[in-house]
Short mmCIF file of C-alpha atoms and ligand atoms in Angstrom, two decimals:
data_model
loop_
_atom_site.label_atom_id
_atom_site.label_comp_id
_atom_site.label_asym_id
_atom_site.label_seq_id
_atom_site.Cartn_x
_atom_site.Cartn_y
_atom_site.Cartn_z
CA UNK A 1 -17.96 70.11 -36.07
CA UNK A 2 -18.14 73.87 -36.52
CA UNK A 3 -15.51 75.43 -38.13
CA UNK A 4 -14.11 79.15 -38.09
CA UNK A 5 -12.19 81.57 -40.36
CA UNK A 6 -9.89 83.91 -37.97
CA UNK A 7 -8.20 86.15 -40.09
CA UNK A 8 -4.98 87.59 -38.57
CA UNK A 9 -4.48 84.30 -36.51
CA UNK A 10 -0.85 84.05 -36.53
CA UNK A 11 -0.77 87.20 -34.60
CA UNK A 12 -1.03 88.35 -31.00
CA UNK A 13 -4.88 88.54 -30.17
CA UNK A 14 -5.68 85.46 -32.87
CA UNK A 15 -3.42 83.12 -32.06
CA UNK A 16 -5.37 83.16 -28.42
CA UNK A 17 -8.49 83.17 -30.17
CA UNK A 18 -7.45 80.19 -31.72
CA UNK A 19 -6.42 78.36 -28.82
CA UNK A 20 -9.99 78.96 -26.81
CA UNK A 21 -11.78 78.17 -30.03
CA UNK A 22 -10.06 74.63 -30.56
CA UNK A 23 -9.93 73.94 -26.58
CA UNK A 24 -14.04 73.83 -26.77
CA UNK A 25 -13.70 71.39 -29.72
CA UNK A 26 -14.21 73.47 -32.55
CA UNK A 27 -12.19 73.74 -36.10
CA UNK A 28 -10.23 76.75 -36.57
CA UNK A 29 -9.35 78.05 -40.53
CA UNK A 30 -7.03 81.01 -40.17
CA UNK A 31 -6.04 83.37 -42.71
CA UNK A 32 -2.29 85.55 -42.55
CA UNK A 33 -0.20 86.85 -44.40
CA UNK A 34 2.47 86.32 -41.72
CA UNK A 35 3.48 89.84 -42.12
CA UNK A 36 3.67 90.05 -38.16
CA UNK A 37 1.95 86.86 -37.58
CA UNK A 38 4.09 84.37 -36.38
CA UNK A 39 3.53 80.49 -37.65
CA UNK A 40 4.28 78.91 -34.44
CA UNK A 41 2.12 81.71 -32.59
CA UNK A 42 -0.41 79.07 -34.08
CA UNK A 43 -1.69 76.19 -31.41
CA UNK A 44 -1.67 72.54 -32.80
CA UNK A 45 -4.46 71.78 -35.02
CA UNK A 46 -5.30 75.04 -36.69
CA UNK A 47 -5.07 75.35 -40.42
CA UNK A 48 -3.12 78.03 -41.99
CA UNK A 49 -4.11 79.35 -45.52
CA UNK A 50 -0.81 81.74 -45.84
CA UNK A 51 -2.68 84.77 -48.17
CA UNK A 52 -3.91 88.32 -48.15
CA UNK A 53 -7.32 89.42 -46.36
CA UNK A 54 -7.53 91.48 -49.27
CA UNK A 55 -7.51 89.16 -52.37
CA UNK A 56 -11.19 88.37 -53.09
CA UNK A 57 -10.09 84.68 -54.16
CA UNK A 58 -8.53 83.96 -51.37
CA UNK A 59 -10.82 85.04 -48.92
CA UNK A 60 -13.67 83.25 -51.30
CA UNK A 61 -11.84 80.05 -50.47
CA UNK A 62 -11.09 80.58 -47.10
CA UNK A 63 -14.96 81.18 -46.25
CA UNK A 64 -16.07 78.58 -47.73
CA UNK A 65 -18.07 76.52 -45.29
CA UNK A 66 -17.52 78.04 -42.18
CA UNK A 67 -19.77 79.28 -39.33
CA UNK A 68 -18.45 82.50 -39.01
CA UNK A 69 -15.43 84.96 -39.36
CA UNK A 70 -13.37 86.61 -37.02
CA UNK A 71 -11.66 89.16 -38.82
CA UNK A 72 -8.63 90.35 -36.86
CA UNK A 73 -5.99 90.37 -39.82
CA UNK A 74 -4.54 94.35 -40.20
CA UNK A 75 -1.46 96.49 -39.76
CA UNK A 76 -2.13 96.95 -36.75
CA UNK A 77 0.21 100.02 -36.20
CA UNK A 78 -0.19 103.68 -36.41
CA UNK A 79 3.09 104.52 -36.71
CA UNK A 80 2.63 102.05 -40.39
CA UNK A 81 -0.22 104.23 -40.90
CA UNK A 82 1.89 107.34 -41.41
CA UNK A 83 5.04 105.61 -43.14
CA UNK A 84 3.15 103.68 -45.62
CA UNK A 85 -0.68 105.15 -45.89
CA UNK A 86 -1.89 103.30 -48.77
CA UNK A 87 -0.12 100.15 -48.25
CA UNK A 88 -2.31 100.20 -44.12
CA UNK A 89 -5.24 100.98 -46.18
CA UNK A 90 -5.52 98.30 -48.61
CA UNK A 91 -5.09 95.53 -45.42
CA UNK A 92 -7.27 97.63 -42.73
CA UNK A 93 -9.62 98.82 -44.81
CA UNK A 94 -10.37 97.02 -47.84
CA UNK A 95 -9.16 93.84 -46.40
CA UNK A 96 -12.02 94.42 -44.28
CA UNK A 97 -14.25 94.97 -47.28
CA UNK A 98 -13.20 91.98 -49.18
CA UNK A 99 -14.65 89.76 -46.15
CA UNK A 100 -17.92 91.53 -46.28
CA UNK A 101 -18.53 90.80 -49.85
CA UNK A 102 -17.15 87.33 -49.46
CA UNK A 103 -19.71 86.57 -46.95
CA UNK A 104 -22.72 88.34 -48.65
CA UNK A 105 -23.44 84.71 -50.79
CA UNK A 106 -24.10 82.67 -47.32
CA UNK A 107 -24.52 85.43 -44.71
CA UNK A 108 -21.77 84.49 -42.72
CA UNK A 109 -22.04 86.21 -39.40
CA UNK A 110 -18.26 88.77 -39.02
CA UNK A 111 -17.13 89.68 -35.63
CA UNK A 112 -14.36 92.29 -36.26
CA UNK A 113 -11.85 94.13 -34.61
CA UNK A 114 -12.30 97.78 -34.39
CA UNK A 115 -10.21 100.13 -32.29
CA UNK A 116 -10.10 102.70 -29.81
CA UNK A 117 -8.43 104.85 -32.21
CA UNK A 118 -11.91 105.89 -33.76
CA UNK A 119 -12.28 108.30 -30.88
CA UNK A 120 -9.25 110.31 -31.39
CA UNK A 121 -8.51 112.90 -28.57
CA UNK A 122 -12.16 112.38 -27.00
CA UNK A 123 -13.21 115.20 -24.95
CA UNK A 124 -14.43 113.13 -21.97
CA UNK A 125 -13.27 109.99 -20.55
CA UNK A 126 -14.52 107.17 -19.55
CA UNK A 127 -15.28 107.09 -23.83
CA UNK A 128 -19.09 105.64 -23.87
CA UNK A 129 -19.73 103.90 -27.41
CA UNK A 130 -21.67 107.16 -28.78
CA UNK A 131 -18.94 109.04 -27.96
CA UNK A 132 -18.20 110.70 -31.26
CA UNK A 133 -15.55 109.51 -33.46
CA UNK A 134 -12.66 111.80 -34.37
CA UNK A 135 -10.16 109.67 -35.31
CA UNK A 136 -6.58 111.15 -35.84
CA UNK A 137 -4.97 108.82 -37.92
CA UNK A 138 -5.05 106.77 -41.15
CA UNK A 139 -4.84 103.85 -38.44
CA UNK A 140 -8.37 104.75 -36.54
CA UNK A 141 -9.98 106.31 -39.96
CA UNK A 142 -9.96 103.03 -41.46
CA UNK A 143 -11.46 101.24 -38.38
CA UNK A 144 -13.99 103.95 -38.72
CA UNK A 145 -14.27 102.94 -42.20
CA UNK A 146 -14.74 99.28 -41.01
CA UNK A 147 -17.30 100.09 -39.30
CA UNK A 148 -19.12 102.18 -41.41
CA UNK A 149 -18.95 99.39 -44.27
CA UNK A 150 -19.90 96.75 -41.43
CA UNK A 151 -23.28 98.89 -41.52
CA UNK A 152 -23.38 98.76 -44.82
CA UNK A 153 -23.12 94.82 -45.03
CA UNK A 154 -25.80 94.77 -42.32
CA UNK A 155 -28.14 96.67 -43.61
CA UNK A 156 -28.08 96.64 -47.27
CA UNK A 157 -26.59 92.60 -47.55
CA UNK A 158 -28.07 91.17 -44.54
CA UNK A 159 -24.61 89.85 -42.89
CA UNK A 160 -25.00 89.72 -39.37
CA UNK A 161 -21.74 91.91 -37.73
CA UNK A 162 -20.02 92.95 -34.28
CA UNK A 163 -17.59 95.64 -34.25
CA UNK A 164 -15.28 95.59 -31.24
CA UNK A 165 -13.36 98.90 -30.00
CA UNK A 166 -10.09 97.31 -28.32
CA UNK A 167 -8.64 99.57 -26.20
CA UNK A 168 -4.87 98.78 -25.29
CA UNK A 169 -4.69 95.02 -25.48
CA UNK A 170 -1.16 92.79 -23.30
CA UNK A 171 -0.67 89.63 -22.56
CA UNK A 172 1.63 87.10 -23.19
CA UNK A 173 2.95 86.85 -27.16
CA UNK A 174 3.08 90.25 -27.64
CA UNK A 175 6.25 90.49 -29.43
CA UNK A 176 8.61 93.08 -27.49
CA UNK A 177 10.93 93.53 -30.39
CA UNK A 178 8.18 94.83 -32.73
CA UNK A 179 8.36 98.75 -32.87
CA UNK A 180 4.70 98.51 -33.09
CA UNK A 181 4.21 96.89 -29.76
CA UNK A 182 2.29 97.54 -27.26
CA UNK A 183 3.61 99.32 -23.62
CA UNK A 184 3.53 96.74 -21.66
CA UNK A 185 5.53 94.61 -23.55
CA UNK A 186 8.15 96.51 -23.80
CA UNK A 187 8.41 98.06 -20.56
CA UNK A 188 8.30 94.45 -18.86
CA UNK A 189 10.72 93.31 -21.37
CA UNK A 190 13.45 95.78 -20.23
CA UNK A 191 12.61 96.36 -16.82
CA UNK A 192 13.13 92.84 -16.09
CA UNK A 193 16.30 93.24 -16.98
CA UNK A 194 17.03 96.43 -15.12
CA UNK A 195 17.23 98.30 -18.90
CA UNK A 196 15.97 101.93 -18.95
CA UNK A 197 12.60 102.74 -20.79
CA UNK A 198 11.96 105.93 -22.56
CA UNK A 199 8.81 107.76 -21.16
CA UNK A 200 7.62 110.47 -23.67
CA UNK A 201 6.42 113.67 -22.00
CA UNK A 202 5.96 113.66 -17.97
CA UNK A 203 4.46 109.74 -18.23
CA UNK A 204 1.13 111.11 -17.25
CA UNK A 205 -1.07 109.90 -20.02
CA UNK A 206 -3.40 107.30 -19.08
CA UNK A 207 -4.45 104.05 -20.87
CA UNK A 208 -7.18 101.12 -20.54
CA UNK A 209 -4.76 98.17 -20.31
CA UNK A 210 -7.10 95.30 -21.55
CA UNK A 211 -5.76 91.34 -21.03
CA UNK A 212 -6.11 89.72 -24.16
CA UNK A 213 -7.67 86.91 -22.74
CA UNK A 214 -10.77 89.06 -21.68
CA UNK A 215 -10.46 90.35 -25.30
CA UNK A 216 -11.29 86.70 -26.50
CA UNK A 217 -14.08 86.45 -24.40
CA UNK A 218 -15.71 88.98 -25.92
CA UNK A 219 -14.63 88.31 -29.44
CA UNK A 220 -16.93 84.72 -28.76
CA UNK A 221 -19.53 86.73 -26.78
CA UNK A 222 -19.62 88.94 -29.85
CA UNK A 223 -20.08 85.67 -32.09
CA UNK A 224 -22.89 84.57 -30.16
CA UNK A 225 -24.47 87.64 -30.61
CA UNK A 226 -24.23 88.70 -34.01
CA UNK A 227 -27.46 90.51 -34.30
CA UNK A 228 -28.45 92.36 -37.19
CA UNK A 229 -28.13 96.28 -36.85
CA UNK A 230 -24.06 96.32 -36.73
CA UNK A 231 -23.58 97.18 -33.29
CA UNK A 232 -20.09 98.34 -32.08
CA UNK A 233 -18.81 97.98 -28.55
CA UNK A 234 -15.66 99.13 -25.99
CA UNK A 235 -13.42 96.38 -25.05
CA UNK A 236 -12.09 97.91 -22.25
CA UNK A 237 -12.02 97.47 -18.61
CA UNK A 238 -12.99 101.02 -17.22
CA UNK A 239 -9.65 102.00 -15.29
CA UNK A 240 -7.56 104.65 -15.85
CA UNK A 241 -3.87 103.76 -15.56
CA UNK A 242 -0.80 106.40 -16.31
CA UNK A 243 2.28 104.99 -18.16
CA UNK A 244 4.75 106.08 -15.42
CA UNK A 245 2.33 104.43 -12.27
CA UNK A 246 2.41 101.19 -15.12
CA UNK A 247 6.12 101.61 -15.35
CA UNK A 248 6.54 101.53 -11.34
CA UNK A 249 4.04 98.65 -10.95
CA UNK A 250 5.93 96.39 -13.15
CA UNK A 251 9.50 97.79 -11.20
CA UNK A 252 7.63 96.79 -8.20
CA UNK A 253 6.74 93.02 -9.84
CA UNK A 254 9.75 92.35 -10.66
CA UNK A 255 12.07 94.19 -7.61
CA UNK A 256 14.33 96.02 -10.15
CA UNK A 257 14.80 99.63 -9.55
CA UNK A 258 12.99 101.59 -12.29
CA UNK A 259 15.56 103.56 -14.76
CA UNK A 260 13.30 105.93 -17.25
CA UNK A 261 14.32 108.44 -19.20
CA UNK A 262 11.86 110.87 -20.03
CA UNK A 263 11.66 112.08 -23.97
CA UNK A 264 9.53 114.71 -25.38
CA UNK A 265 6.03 114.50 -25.82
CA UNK A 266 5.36 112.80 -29.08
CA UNK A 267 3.40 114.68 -31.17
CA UNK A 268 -0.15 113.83 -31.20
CA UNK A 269 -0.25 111.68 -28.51
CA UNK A 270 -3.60 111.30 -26.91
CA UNK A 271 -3.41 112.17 -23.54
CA UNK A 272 -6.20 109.96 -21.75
CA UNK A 273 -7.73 106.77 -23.05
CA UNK A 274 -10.24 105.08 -21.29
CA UNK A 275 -13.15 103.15 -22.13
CA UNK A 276 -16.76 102.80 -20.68
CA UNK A 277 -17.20 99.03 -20.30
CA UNK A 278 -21.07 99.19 -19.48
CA UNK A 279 -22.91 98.37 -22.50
CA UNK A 280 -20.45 95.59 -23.28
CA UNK A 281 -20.69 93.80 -20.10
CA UNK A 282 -23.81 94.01 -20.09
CA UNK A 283 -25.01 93.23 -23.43
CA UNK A 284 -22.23 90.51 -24.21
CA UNK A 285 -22.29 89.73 -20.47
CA UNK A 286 -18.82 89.87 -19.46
CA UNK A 287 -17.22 89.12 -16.67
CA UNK A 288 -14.96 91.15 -14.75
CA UNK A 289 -11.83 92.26 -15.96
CA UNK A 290 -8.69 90.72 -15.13
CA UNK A 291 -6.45 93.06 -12.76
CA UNK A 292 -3.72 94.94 -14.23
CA UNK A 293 -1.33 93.34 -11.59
CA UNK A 294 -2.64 89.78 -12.36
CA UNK A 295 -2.11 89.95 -16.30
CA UNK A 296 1.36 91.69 -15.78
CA UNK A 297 2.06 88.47 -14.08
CA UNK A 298 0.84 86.36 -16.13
CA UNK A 299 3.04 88.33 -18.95
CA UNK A 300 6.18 88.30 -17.17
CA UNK A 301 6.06 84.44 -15.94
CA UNK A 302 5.73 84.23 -19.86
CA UNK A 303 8.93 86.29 -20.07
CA UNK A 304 10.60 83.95 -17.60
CA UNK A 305 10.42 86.67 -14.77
CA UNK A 306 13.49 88.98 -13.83
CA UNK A 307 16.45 88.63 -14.62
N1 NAD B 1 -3.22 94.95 -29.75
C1 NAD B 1 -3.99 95.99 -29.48
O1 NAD B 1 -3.83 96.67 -28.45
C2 NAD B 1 -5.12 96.36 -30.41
C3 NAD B 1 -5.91 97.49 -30.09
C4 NAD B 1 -6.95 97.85 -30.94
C5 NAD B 1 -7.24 97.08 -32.05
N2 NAD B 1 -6.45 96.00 -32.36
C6 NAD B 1 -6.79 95.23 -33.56
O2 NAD B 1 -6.85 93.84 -33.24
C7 NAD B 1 -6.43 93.06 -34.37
C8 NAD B 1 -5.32 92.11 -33.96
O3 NAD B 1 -4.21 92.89 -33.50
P1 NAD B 1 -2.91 92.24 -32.84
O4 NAD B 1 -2.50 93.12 -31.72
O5 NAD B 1 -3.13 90.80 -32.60
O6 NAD B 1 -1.85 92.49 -34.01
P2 NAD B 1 -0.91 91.44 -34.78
O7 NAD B 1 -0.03 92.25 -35.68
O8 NAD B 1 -0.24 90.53 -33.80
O9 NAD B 1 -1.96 90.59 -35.63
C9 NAD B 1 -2.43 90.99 -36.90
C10 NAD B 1 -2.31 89.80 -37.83
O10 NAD B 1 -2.80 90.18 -39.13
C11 NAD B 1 -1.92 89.64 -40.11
N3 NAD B 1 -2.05 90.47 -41.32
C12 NAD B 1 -1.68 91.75 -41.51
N4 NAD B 1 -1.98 92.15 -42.75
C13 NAD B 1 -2.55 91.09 -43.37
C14 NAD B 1 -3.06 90.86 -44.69
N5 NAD B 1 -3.06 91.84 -45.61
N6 NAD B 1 -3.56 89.65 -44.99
C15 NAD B 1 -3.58 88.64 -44.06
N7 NAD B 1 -3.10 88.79 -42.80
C16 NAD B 1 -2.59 90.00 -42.48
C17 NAD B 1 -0.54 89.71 -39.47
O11 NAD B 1 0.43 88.84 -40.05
C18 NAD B 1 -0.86 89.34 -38.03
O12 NAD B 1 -0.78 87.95 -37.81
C19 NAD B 1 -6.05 94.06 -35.45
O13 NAD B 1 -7.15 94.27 -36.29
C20 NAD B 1 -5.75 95.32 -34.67
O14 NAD B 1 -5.90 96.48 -35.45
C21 NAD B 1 -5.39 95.62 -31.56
#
């Protein structure tokens, strides 16, 4: 039976992983710290080694004998980024590290989570892959970094990586009382329930909302593919979506009347993020995207609908 390390799969986008990897039959090893990974986020029949992606030991151990590693464990949280700099680093960065020199003995293949955050404020959207990279925060400099050492274990160790550039990821298990969450979660959380949201400047900045469930597609395209020059693609689906016309769609879902309350701008905000999905459909041949309609169903029949 083949067997897989997910690091980070306790949490939102590996605890799905998880599930589609054990539905086709296969063992599943995670690694978390459980820092925002939730234990019963994890489906029946994955095995949890509780531990840091960052502690060469553990990692060591957690490798051993599997067919590949999904590395999604990080503070995943720009906001963290700012508050606690060096503590983000250590688990985005070197964590990242640490499972590139644990798999240089065996050559594991590593498919790992990037972001879109290594674009910054790009100057024109949709953002192809060789876009350049400006990121503007500790968040998006170390996925930069990830990237750039993902090279480096390709090209001077011979590990076979993937890179993947998530762009704004939903879907159901996205915890809505984490400050670090995404939009949608929180905006379906309280406009179910007919509670105002805060929109920060005039609710005009755009976003590529990506279902997570596409995002796992990928992740196992990506596995498939593990070539050997450290390729990096979008995870995206192409379309542009403001947060105010997202805030009236789900008003509209779920027939409450929207209440926002519009807030400054925040500062630094990017204003439009949107990803070019060519070169990753086509290369990991994906399918279309979910709609954005669809998934915010599918996120507020987890929610239990309105209220
Ligand atoms: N959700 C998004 O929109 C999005 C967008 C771009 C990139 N990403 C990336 O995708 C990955 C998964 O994100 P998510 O949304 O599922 O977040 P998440 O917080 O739900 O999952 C991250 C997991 O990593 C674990 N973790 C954190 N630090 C760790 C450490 N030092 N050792 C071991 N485990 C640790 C957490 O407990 C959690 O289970 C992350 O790498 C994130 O940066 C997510």
């Amino acid at each position: 039976m083949t067997t897989w390390l997910v690091t980070g799969g306790a949490g939102f986008i590996g605890s799905h992983l998880c599930e589609a990897l054990l539905a086709r039959g296969d063992a599943v090893r995670v690694l978390d710290d459980l820092s925002t990974g939730k234990r019963e986020n994890l489906p029946p029949g994955a095995m949890l080694i509780e531990g840091d992606v960052a502690d060469p030991a553990t990692v060591r151990a957690a490798l051993d004998g599997v067919a590949g590693c999904f590395h999604l464990a990080a503070i995943a949280s720009v906001e963290r980024g700012v508050t606690d700099w060096l503590g983000t680093h250590r688990a985005n960065l070197t964590g990242a590290i640490t499972v590139f020199d644990a798999a240089r003995p065996t050559r594991i293949p590593v498919v790992y989570a990037s972001s879109a955050a290594v674009y910054g404020d790009a100057a024109t959207v949709p953002i192809v892959e060789a876009a350049e990279r400006h990121p503007l925060s500790a968040y998006g400099a170390d996925k930069l970094g990830c990237e750039l050492h993902a090279r480096v274990a390709s090209h001077v160790h011979a590990i076979p990586t993937v890179g993947l550039r998530f762009f704004n990821v939903y879907g159901p298990r996205q915890d809505p009382r984490s400050p670090y969450s995404g939009v949608i979660s929180i905006f379906c959380e309280r406009i179910r329930r007919g509670a105002p949201i805060d929109i920060f400047g005039d609710g005009g900045q755009t976003r590529d909302f990506v279902y997570v469930a596409d995002v796992v597609t990928a992740l196992v395209a990506a596995m498939r593919l593990a070539p050997a020059d450290a390729p990096v693609f979008n995870v995206c689906t192409g379309t542009a979506t403001s947060v105010l016309d997202l805030a009236h769609t789900i008003a509209e879902l779920t027939g409450t009347l929207l209440d926002a309350r519009h807030r400054p701008p925040r500062a630094g905000e990017i204003r439009d993020s949107t990803g070019a999905p060519a070169l990753s459909r086509r290369i990991l041949g994906l399918a279309d995207p979910l709609s954005l309609r669809s998934g915010l169903g599918k996120v507020l029949d987890w929610m239990g609908g309105a209220v």
